[in-house]
Amino acid sequence: MDIDDILAEVDGHTIPQETLDLQELTRAWVTERSAPEILPWPDALMSRVLDRLRKQIELIEDQTGNPDPKTNFKLIILQTELERIKYLIRSFLRARLAKIDAHTLHCLSRPVTRARLSASEVQYATAHSDLLHRHYNHSFLGQFPQNLQRMDDTAGDVSMVEGPDVERAVFVRGRGEVGVEVEVGGGEGAVRVGRGDVVVCRWGAVREAVLIGDVELI
């Protein structure tokens, strides 16, 4: 019995929203670190988590200095929980920024990928792209002919924009009750991944199943 089986036995309405958000944030963190592509920004989740963090910080600041031992013990628990959530958020954001740094033009030039970025990430990627272009232009691109100075050139059916490796192998675990067909590659064809099953396959073959929640990266 894994964690999904345990959670399935519990009525979702009895689980506090804070706990559900923490589980969802942890899953988003693991998935983002494991996937070669940048994934959709979880706007609603991050809004709830960040708003809760702000309230916790305000509560800790208001109660700091209270001589009551019970209050001090409660503050220690709150600060520990706060640091755990802050670590998840920082690591999650670092993973996303690393992908933006590695494939800036890819993230900005493809509408489907650009739509996965938050407003702040689009601003960061645009500034990063402009900085790179100015640096390359000053270093060597300015010495090339005008028609060879584009960083997103696709002449000769060869794109200058480098994207993530969608053929990279990833480990996935089934979440759905029915299961999903996954192309594992290597001449093995497709296999059905049921709840709790773990397989290794190409990211490109399992991307959609991950996005809709039928499987999760581990």
XYZ file of N, CA and C in Angstrom:
654
model
N 0.859 -1.200 0.000
C 0.000 0.000 0.000
C 0.890 1.243 0.000
N 0.687 2.140 -1.003
C 1.487 3.361 -1.056
C 0.662 4.534 -0.561
N 1.246 5.726 -0.657
C 0.595 6.912 -0.121
C -0.719 7.205 -0.829
N -0.790 6.921 -2.152
C -2.027 7.175 -2.877
C -3.152 6.275 -2.376
N -2.836 5.020 -2.043
C -3.844 4.102 -1.526
C -4.356 4.570 -0.166
N -3.445 5.058 0.660
C -3.847 5.556 1.975
C -4.761 6.767 1.837
N -4.369 7.701 0.936
C -5.174 8.901 0.742
C -6.533 8.573 0.141
N -6.576 7.527 -0.690
C -7.835 7.158 -1.328
C -8.848 6.647 -0.318
N -8.370 6.125 0.821
C -9.261 5.599 1.834
C -9.835 6.690 2.724
N -9.312 7.877 2.593
C -9.762 8.988 3.426
C -10.677 9.893 2.616
N -11.776 10.271 3.202
C -12.696 11.179 2.526
C -12.002 12.511 2.304
N -11.945 12.963 1.033
C -11.240 14.194 0.702
C -11.769 15.403 1.452
N -13.078 15.364 1.850
C -13.656 16.519 2.536
C -13.165 16.628 3.977
N -12.573 15.561 4.515
C -12.076 15.604 5.888
C -10.630 16.064 5.964
N -9.952 16.169 4.833
C -8.557 16.596 4.809
C -8.505 18.121 4.710
N -7.796 18.790 5.603
C -7.713 20.252 5.538
C -7.134 20.712 4.203
N -7.584 21.875 3.752
C -7.100 22.418 2.482
C -5.605 22.666 2.537
N -5.083 23.027 3.712
C -3.653 23.254 3.845
C -2.865 21.981 3.548
N -3.382 20.846 4.017
C -2.710 19.572 3.772
C -2.775 19.190 2.305
N -3.942 19.395 1.685
C -4.087 19.090 0.263
C -3.155 19.956 -0.580
N -3.038 21.227 -0.210
C -2.148 22.128 -0.950
C -0.694 21.709 -0.797
N -0.304 21.273 0.396
C 1.065 20.832 0.612
C 1.364 19.580 -0.212
N 0.414 18.656 -0.272
C 0.590 17.463 -1.090
C 0.715 17.827 -2.567
N -0.125 18.756 -3.013
C -0.085 19.178 -4.411
C 1.213 19.920 -4.734
N 1.678 20.745 -3.790
C 2.932 21.467 -3.994
C 4.104 20.492 -4.063
N 4.105 19.492 -3.201
C 5.175 18.494 -3.209
C 5.188 17.725 -4.516
N 3.996 17.350 -4.998
C 3.916 16.632 -6.270
C 4.388 17.518 -7.432
N 4.003 18.809 -7.412
C 4.446 19.735 -8.459
C 5.957 19.910 -8.426
N 6.540 19.952 -7.232
C 7.987 20.096 -7.070
C 8.721 18.888 -7.643
N 8.288 17.691 -7.298
C 8.921 16.472 -7.811
C 8.785 16.397 -9.330
N 7.607 16.701 -9.837
C 7.363 16.623 -11.279
C 8.210 17.630 -12.042
N 8.293 18.852 -11.534
C 9.068 19.895 -12.218
C 10.544 19.552 -12.252
N 11.058 18.980 -11.187
C 12.471 18.606 -11.137
C 12.780 17.413 -12.031
N 11.799 16.576 -12.292
C 12.027 15.358 -13.070
C 11.763 15.545 -14.562
N 10.874 16.443 -14.923
C 10.501 16.624 -16.329
C 11.546 17.464 -17.062
N 11.894 17.099 -18.294
C 12.848 17.904 -19.066
C 12.255 19.219 -19.558
N 10.936 19.287 -19.714
C 10.268 20.503 -20.164
C 9.714 21.279 -18.979
N 9.556 22.580 -19.171
C 8.896 23.373 -18.146
C 7.403 23.076 -18.206
N 6.781 22.949 -17.050
C 5.381 22.555 -16.960
C 4.514 23.772 -16.645
N 3.191 23.647 -16.815
C 2.312 24.800 -16.559
C 2.451 25.338 -15.144
N 2.470 26.652 -15.032
C 2.576 27.309 -13.739
C 1.290 27.081 -12.953
N 1.370 26.512 -11.733
C 0.169 26.249 -10.926
C -0.316 27.519 -10.230
N -0.985 28.362 -10.954
C -1.320 29.697 -10.467
C -2.201 29.659 -9.222
N -3.297 28.898 -9.273
C -4.213 28.869 -8.128
C -3.531 28.296 -6.890
N -2.778 27.226 -7.070
C -2.077 26.607 -5.946
C -1.081 27.570 -5.316
N -0.260 28.217 -6.141
C 0.756 29.111 -5.609
C 0.135 30.329 -4.933
N -0.995 30.784 -5.441
C -1.674 31.920 -4.807
C -2.123 31.555 -3.402
N -2.704 30.354 -3.259
C -3.157 29.921 -1.931
C -1.980 29.714 -0.987
N -0.936 29.058 -1.475
C 0.221 28.763 -0.620
C 0.922 30.040 -0.184
N 1.156 30.963 -1.105
C 1.852 32.203 -0.770
C 1.022 33.069 0.172
N -0.301 33.083 -0.028
C -1.165 33.852 0.870
C -1.121 33.255 2.277
N -1.097 31.923 2.372
C -1.020 31.275 3.676
C 0.335 31.539 4.341
N 1.390 31.577 3.542
C 2.711 31.887 4.084
C 2.754 33.295 4.671
N 2.168 34.238 3.959
C 2.157 35.612 4.461
C 1.421 35.702 5.801
N 0.316 34.980 5.907
C -0.440 35.010 7.153
C 0.345 34.344 8.285
N 1.051 33.264 7.980
C 1.866 32.604 9.000
C 2.999 33.505 9.468
N 3.627 34.194 8.524
C 4.716 35.106 8.891
C 4.188 36.224 9.787
N 3.019 36.770 9.454
C 2.423 37.828 10.275
C 2.099 37.313 11.670
N 1.589 36.067 11.743
C 1.262 35.486 13.047
C 2.521 35.282 13.883
N 3.576 34.798 13.265
C 4.838 34.581 13.989
C 5.404 35.906 14.491
N 5.350 36.936 13.645
C 5.864 38.242 14.060
C 5.049 38.823 15.207
N 3.721 38.621 15.169
C 2.869 39.161 16.237
C 3.093 38.449 17.561
N 3.357 37.122 17.508
C 3.477 36.333 18.733
C 4.908 36.244 19.264
N 5.884 36.695 18.491
C 7.271 36.636 18.949
C 7.456 37.513 20.192
N 8.090 36.944 21.197
C 8.294 37.671 22.445
C 7.270 37.347 23.506
N 6.255 36.569 23.151
C 5.249 36.158 24.136
C 5.883 35.204 25.146
N 5.784 35.481 26.456
C 6.458 34.640 27.457
C 5.769 33.297 27.700
N 4.582 33.099 27.155
C 3.846 31.849 27.391
C 4.580 30.673 26.739
N 4.971 29.624 27.510
C 5.698 28.477 26.937
C 4.904 27.768 25.831
N 3.576 27.666 25.989
C 2.757 27.006 24.969
C 2.798 27.788 23.661
N 2.771 29.096 23.771
C 2.833 29.930 22.573
C 4.184 29.788 21.897
N 5.258 29.748 22.688
C 6.593 29.590 22.118
C 6.737 28.252 21.399
N 6.167 27.188 22.001
C 6.227 25.873 21.359
C 5.439 25.883 20.046
N 4.289 26.551 20.056
C 3.487 26.668 18.834
C 4.259 27.427 17.759
N 4.986 28.463 18.163
C 5.767 29.240 17.199
C 6.879 28.399 16.578
N 7.491 27.520 17.376
C 8.543 26.644 16.846
C 7.971 25.733 15.759
N 6.773 25.183 16.024
C 6.122 24.319 15.030
C 5.790 25.104 13.773
N 5.250 26.319 13.948
C 4.908 27.145 12.799
C 6.142 27.516 11.980
N 7.232 27.856 12.650
C 8.456 28.220 11.939
C 9.047 27.031 11.196
N 8.969 25.846 11.806
C 9.461 24.639 11.134
C 8.653 24.354 9.880
N 7.334 24.448 9.999
C 6.461 24.228 8.839
C 6.702 25.296 7.782
N 6.903 26.521 8.230
C 7.153 27.624 7.299
C 8.426 27.387 6.498
N 9.490 26.956 7.165
C 10.753 26.709 6.476
C 10.632 25.545 5.498
N 9.836 24.532 5.842
C 9.668 23.403 4.931
C 8.973 23.842 3.645
N 7.922 24.634 3.788
C 7.190 25.092 2.606
C 8.046 26.050 1.783
N 8.795 26.923 2.461
C 9.673 27.850 1.742
C 10.741 27.096 0.954
N 11.248 25.998 1.533
C 12.238 25.190 0.808
C 11.623 24.602 -0.465
N 10.409 24.068 -0.368
C 9.744 23.492 -1.537
C 9.537 24.550 -2.624
N 9.105 25.726 -2.217
C 8.849 26.793 -3.188
C 10.142 27.239 -3.851
N 11.205 27.447 -3.055
C 12.479 27.883 -3.629
C 13.033 26.845 -4.599
N 12.999 25.584 -4.210
C 13.511 24.531 -5.086
C 12.670 24.410 -6.347
N 11.364 24.554 -6.209
C 10.453 24.516 -7.352
C 10.768 25.645 -8.332
N 10.961 26.841 -7.812
C 11.255 27.994 -8.665
C 12.640 27.863 -9.312
N 13.620 27.348 -8.573
C 14.959 27.169 -9.144
C 14.912 26.196 -10.319
N 14.140 25.131 -10.175
C 14.022 24.151 -11.261
C 13.424 24.793 -12.503
N 12.430 25.636 -12.325
C 11.798 26.305 -13.465
C 12.745 27.334 -14.087
N 13.441 28.105 -13.255
C 14.363 29.110 -13.783
C 15.534 28.466 -14.517
N 15.984 27.302 -14.046
C 17.071 26.599 -14.729
C 16.641 26.201 -16.140
N 15.391 25.789 -16.302
C 14.888 25.427 -17.630
C 14.747 26.670 -18.516
N 14.312 27.779 -17.928
C 14.195 29.021 -18.692
C 15.571 29.501 -19.137
N 16.557 29.417 -18.256
C 17.920 29.825 -18.610
C 18.485 28.957 -19.730
N 18.196 27.649 -19.673
C 18.753 26.727 -20.661
C 18.074 26.843 -22.017
N 16.777 27.191 -22.037
C 16.014 27.202 -23.296
C 15.145 28.464 -23.367
N 15.790 29.613 -23.234
C 15.049 30.873 -23.168
C 14.244 31.129 -24.435
N 14.887 31.053 -25.583
C 14.188 31.334 -26.839
C 13.083 30.325 -27.097
N 13.315 29.085 -26.728
C 12.286 28.056 -26.903
C 11.057 28.403 -26.065
N 11.278 28.841 -24.836
C 10.157 29.175 -23.962
C 9.369 30.383 -24.470
N 10.064 31.336 -25.058
C 9.408 32.563 -25.506
C 8.811 32.457 -26.900
N 9.411 31.664 -27.776
C 8.989 31.630 -29.177
C 7.818 30.692 -29.439
N 7.629 29.692 -28.604
C 6.531 28.734 -28.791
C 5.358 29.135 -27.909
N 4.208 29.460 -28.519
C 3.054 29.909 -27.721
C 2.636 28.915 -26.645
N 2.694 27.615 -26.953
C 2.251 26.620 -25.981
C 3.177 26.597 -24.773
N 4.469 26.823 -24.993
C 5.421 26.848 -23.887
C 5.357 28.174 -23.136
N 5.221 29.260 -23.871
C 5.125 30.584 -23.230
C 3.909 30.656 -22.312
N 2.814 29.987 -22.713
C 1.598 30.009 -21.901
C 1.785 29.288 -20.576
N 2.810 28.459 -20.453
C 3.064 27.740 -19.200
C 3.787 28.591 -18.174
N 4.297 29.749 -18.595
C 5.068 30.604 -17.691
C 4.162 31.561 -16.937
N 4.574 31.904 -15.739
C 3.881 32.959 -15.006
C 4.281 34.310 -15.593
N 3.568 35.361 -15.198
C 3.885 36.699 -15.700
C 5.310 37.100 -15.315
N 5.714 36.767 -14.104
C 7.074 37.100 -13.655
C 8.115 36.312 -14.445
N 7.808 35.069 -14.779
C 8.746 34.252 -15.542
C 8.877 34.756 -16.973
N 7.784 35.207 -17.559
C 7.859 35.795 -18.902
C 8.730 37.036 -18.877
N 8.569 37.861 -17.854
C 9.390 39.062 -17.715
C 10.858 38.698 -17.543
N 11.131 37.688 -16.721
C 12.509 37.243 -16.505
C 13.110 36.684 -17.791
N 12.352 35.840 -18.492
C 12.853 35.227 -19.721
C 13.127 36.281 -20.792
N 12.256 37.278 -20.889
C 12.445 38.347 -21.874
C 13.706 39.150 -21.568
N 13.894 39.499 -20.302
C 15.106 40.240 -19.914
C 16.348 39.391 -20.136
N 16.257 38.103 -19.842
C 17.394 37.197 -20.037
C 17.734 37.075 -21.519
N 16.707 36.983 -22.363
C 16.925 36.879 -23.807
C 17.566 38.155 -24.356
N 17.077 39.298 -23.914
C 17.640 40.580 -24.374
C 19.102 40.708 -23.939
N 19.393 40.286 -22.728
C 20.765 40.364 -22.222
C 21.697 39.472 -23.038
N 21.245 38.255 -23.341
C 22.053 37.348 -24.150
C 22.281 37.895 -25.548
N 21.224 38.450 -26.138
C 21.350 38.973 -27.494
C 22.336 40.135 -27.545
N 22.279 41.031 -26.559
C 23.220 42.156 -26.529
C 24.649 41.650 -26.333
N 24.802 40.665 -25.474
C 26.142 40.119 -25.231
C 26.698 39.450 -26.483
N 25.904 38.587 -27.124
C 26.361 37.902 -28.333
C 26.607 38.886 -29.471
N 25.754 39.899 -29.571
C 25.920 40.879 -30.642
C 27.209 41.679 -30.454
N 27.505 42.007 -29.198
C 28.735 42.764 -28.919
C 29.967 41.879 -29.082
N 29.843 40.583 -28.773
C 30.993 39.686 -28.799
C 31.345 39.218 -30.199
N 30.329 38.781 -30.972
C 30.658 38.216 -32.290
C 29.553 38.367 -33.332
N 28.278 38.415 -32.929
C 27.220 38.478 -33.937
C 27.284 39.750 -34.764
N 27.742 40.854 -34.139
C 27.821 42.111 -34.859
C 28.792 42.082 -36.027
N 29.693 41.102 -36.047
C 30.657 40.989 -37.142
C 30.132 40.122 -38.291
N 28.984 39.489 -38.083
C 28.393 38.657 -39.123
C 27.534 39.502 -40.046
N 27.253 38.994 -41.251
C 26.286 39.676 -42.122
C 24.925 39.777 -41.432
N 24.139 40.762 -41.839
C 22.858 41.027 -41.193
C 21.938 39.812 -41.198
N 21.963 39.062 -42.300
C 21.052 37.920 -42.408
C 21.495 36.717 -41.566
N 22.653 36.812 -40.917
C 23.139 35.726 -40.078
C 23.169 36.089 -38.594
N 22.548 37.204 -38.252
C 22.612 37.675 -36.875
C 21.429 37.242 -36.017
N 20.443 36.614 -36.624
C 19.270 36.191 -35.861
C 19.589 34.968 -35.001
N 19.150 35.001 -33.757
C 19.368 33.877 -32.861
C 18.274 32.826 -32.977
N 17.191 33.172 -33.685
C 16.093 32.230 -33.872
C 15.917 31.872 -35.348
N 17.014 31.883 -36.076
C 16.976 31.605 -37.510
C 16.570 30.151 -37.764
N 15.757 29.946 -38.810
C 15.329 28.594 -39.196
C 15.657 28.310 -40.658
N 16.656 29.007 -41.207
C 17.016 28.806 -42.608
C 17.517 27.386 -42.821
N 17.182 26.842 -44.002
C 17.622 25.498 -44.342
C 16.951 24.416 -43.513
N 15.776 24.739 -42.978
C 15.026 23.791 -42.145
C 15.806 23.353 -40.908
N 16.759 24.166 -40.486
C 17.530 23.896 -39.274
C 17.280 25.041 -38.295
N 16.641 24.737 -37.189
C 16.299 25.771 -36.221
C 17.472 26.057 -35.300
N 17.721 27.347 -35.074
C 18.762 27.760 -34.135
C 18.277 27.710 -32.689
N 16.971 27.517 -32.501
C 16.392 27.500 -31.165
C 16.478 26.086 -30.598
N 17.234 25.947 -29.536
C 17.402 24.640 -28.909
C 16.319 24.414 -27.869
N 15.676 23.254 -27.953
C 14.623 22.914 -27.007
C 15.052 21.797 -26.085
N 14.230 21.451 -25.116
C 14.546 20.361 -24.190
C 14.513 19.014 -24.898
N 15.152 18.030 -24.316
C 15.215 16.683 -24.880
C 13.969 15.904 -24.472
N 12.993 15.840 -25.369
C 11.746 15.135 -25.054
C 11.909 13.626 -25.144
N 13.082 13.153 -25.599
C 13.342 11.716 -25.670
C 14.009 11.202 -24.398
N 14.215 12.071 -23.452
C 14.879 11.668 -22.209
C 14.012 10.700 -21.416
N 14.657 9.743 -20.789
C 13.930 8.741 -20.020
C 13.491 9.309 -18.673
N 12.281 8.971 -18.275
C 11.748 9.385 -16.980
C 11.066 8.185 -16.319
N 10.979 8.226 -15.012
C 10.256 7.209 -14.262
C 8.869 7.744 -13.933
N 7.846 6.953 -14.221
C 6.483 7.380 -13.942
C 5.770 6.308 -13.123
N 4.797 6.752 -12.337
C 3.973 5.850 -11.538
C 2.509 6.116 -11.844
N 1.758 5.048 -12.049
C 0.344 5.186 -12.367
C -0.463 5.693 -11.187
N -1.462 6.534 -11.490
C -2.337 7.093 -10.459
C -3.791 6.731 -10.669
N -4.180 6.519 -11.934
C -5.586 6.272 -12.225
C -6.018 4.853 -11.901
N -7.309 4.690 -11.653
C -7.856 3.377 -11.357
C -7.909 2.502 -12.610
N -8.186 3.108 -13.756
C -8.337 2.350 -14.997
C -6.992 2.010 -15.602
N -6.018 2.902 -15.493
C -4.722 2.700 -16.126
C -4.641 3.456 -17.433
N -3.436 3.606 -17.958
C -3.226 4.355 -19.187
C -2.175 3.647 -20.024
N -2.346 3.683 -21.342
C -1.385 3.083 -22.253
C -0.182 4.014 -22.407
N 1.014 3.469 -22.185
C 2.249 4.250 -22.279
C 3.206 3.552 -23.230
N 3.752 4.313 -24.191
C 4.750 3.792 -25.116
C 6.106 3.832 -24.432
N 6.622 2.671 -24.039
C 7.868 2.643 -23.272
C 9.104 2.723 -24.157
N 8.999 2.425 -25.446
C 10.137 2.495 -26.353
C 11.003 1.258 -26.278
N 12.099 1.284 -27.040
C 13.017 0.154 -27.046
C 12.442 -1.091 -27.689
N 11.448 -0.902 -28.550
C 10.839 -2.049 -29.209
C 9.856 -2.817 -28.360
N 9.560 -2.280 -27.160
C 8.651 -2.977 -26.247
C 7.187 -2.652 -26.522
N 6.928 -1.622 -27.335
C 5.553 -1.240 -27.618
C 4.918 -0.516 -26.447
N 3.588 -0.588 -26.366
C 2.848 0.104 -25.319
C 2.502 -0.857 -24.189
N 2.513 -0.338 -22.975
C 2.121 -1.118 -21.808
C 1.074 -0.329 -21.036
N 0.222 -1.044 -20.344
C -0.790 -0.384 -19.521
C -0.223 -0.162 -18.118
N -0.236 1.098 -17.704
C 0.273 1.468 -16.386
C -0.912 1.666 -15.460
N -1.081 0.750 -14.523
C -2.168 0.856 -13.562
C -1.755 1.606 -12.313
N -2.665 1.712 -11.395
C -2.413 2.445 -10.158
C -1.255 1.802 -9.384
N -0.210 2.586 -9.104
C 0.938 2.106 -8.355
C 2.031 1.481 -9.201
N 1.756 1.192 -10.490
C 2.779 0.618 -11.367
C 3.842 1.663 -11.687
N 5.095 1.226 -11.757
C 6.211 2.121 -12.074
C 6.906 1.621 -13.328
N 7.085 2.505 -14.312
C 7.776 2.158 -15.551
C 8.728 3.283 -15.911
N 9.705 2.969 -16.764
C 10.594 3.983 -17.312
C 10.285 4.102 -18.796
N 10.157 5.324 -19.271
C 9.771 5.544 -20.667
C 10.249 6.918 -21.114
N 10.008 7.230 -22.385
C 10.377 8.538 -22.926
C 9.412 9.600 -22.412
N 9.950 10.786 -22.119
C 9.103 11.875 -21.652
C 8.057 12.244 -22.695
N 8.447 12.270 -23.967
C 7.509 12.651 -25.005
C 6.316 11.716 -25.100
N 6.503 10.450 -24.702
C 5.421 9.477 -24.792
C 4.453 9.583 -23.622
N 4.884 10.195 -22.547
C 4.057 10.211 -21.340
C 3.666 11.622 -20.919
N 4.080 12.619 -21.702
C 3.845 14.023 -21.332
C 2.367 14.313 -21.052
N 1.503 13.952 -21.989
C 0.084 14.273 -21.843
C -0.528 13.562 -20.640
N -0.116 12.318 -20.407
C -0.644 11.575 -19.259
C -0.241 12.233 -17.951
N 0.969 12.813 -17.905
C 1.421 13.519 -16.707
C 0.616 14.807 -16.513
N 0.393 15.544 -17.592
C -0.300 16.822 -17.500
C -1.740 16.665 -17.039
N -2.399 15.565 -17.434
C -3.789 15.376 -17.031
C -3.909 14.601 -15.719
N -2.775 14.100 -15.207
C -2.783 13.475 -13.895
C -2.982 11.969 -13.866
N -2.947 11.299 -15.014
C -3.103 9.834 -15.026
C -1.869 9.142 -14.444
N -0.700 9.744 -14.624
C 0.536 9.223 -14.060
C 1.292 10.390 -13.448
N 2.280 10.074 -12.617
C 3.120 11.109 -12.002
C 4.581 10.718 -12.119
N 5.442 11.721 -12.208
C 6.873 11.463 -12.245
C 7.379 11.225 -10.838
N 8.402 10.352 -10.738
C 8.988 10.056 -9.432
C 10.504 10.145 -9.542
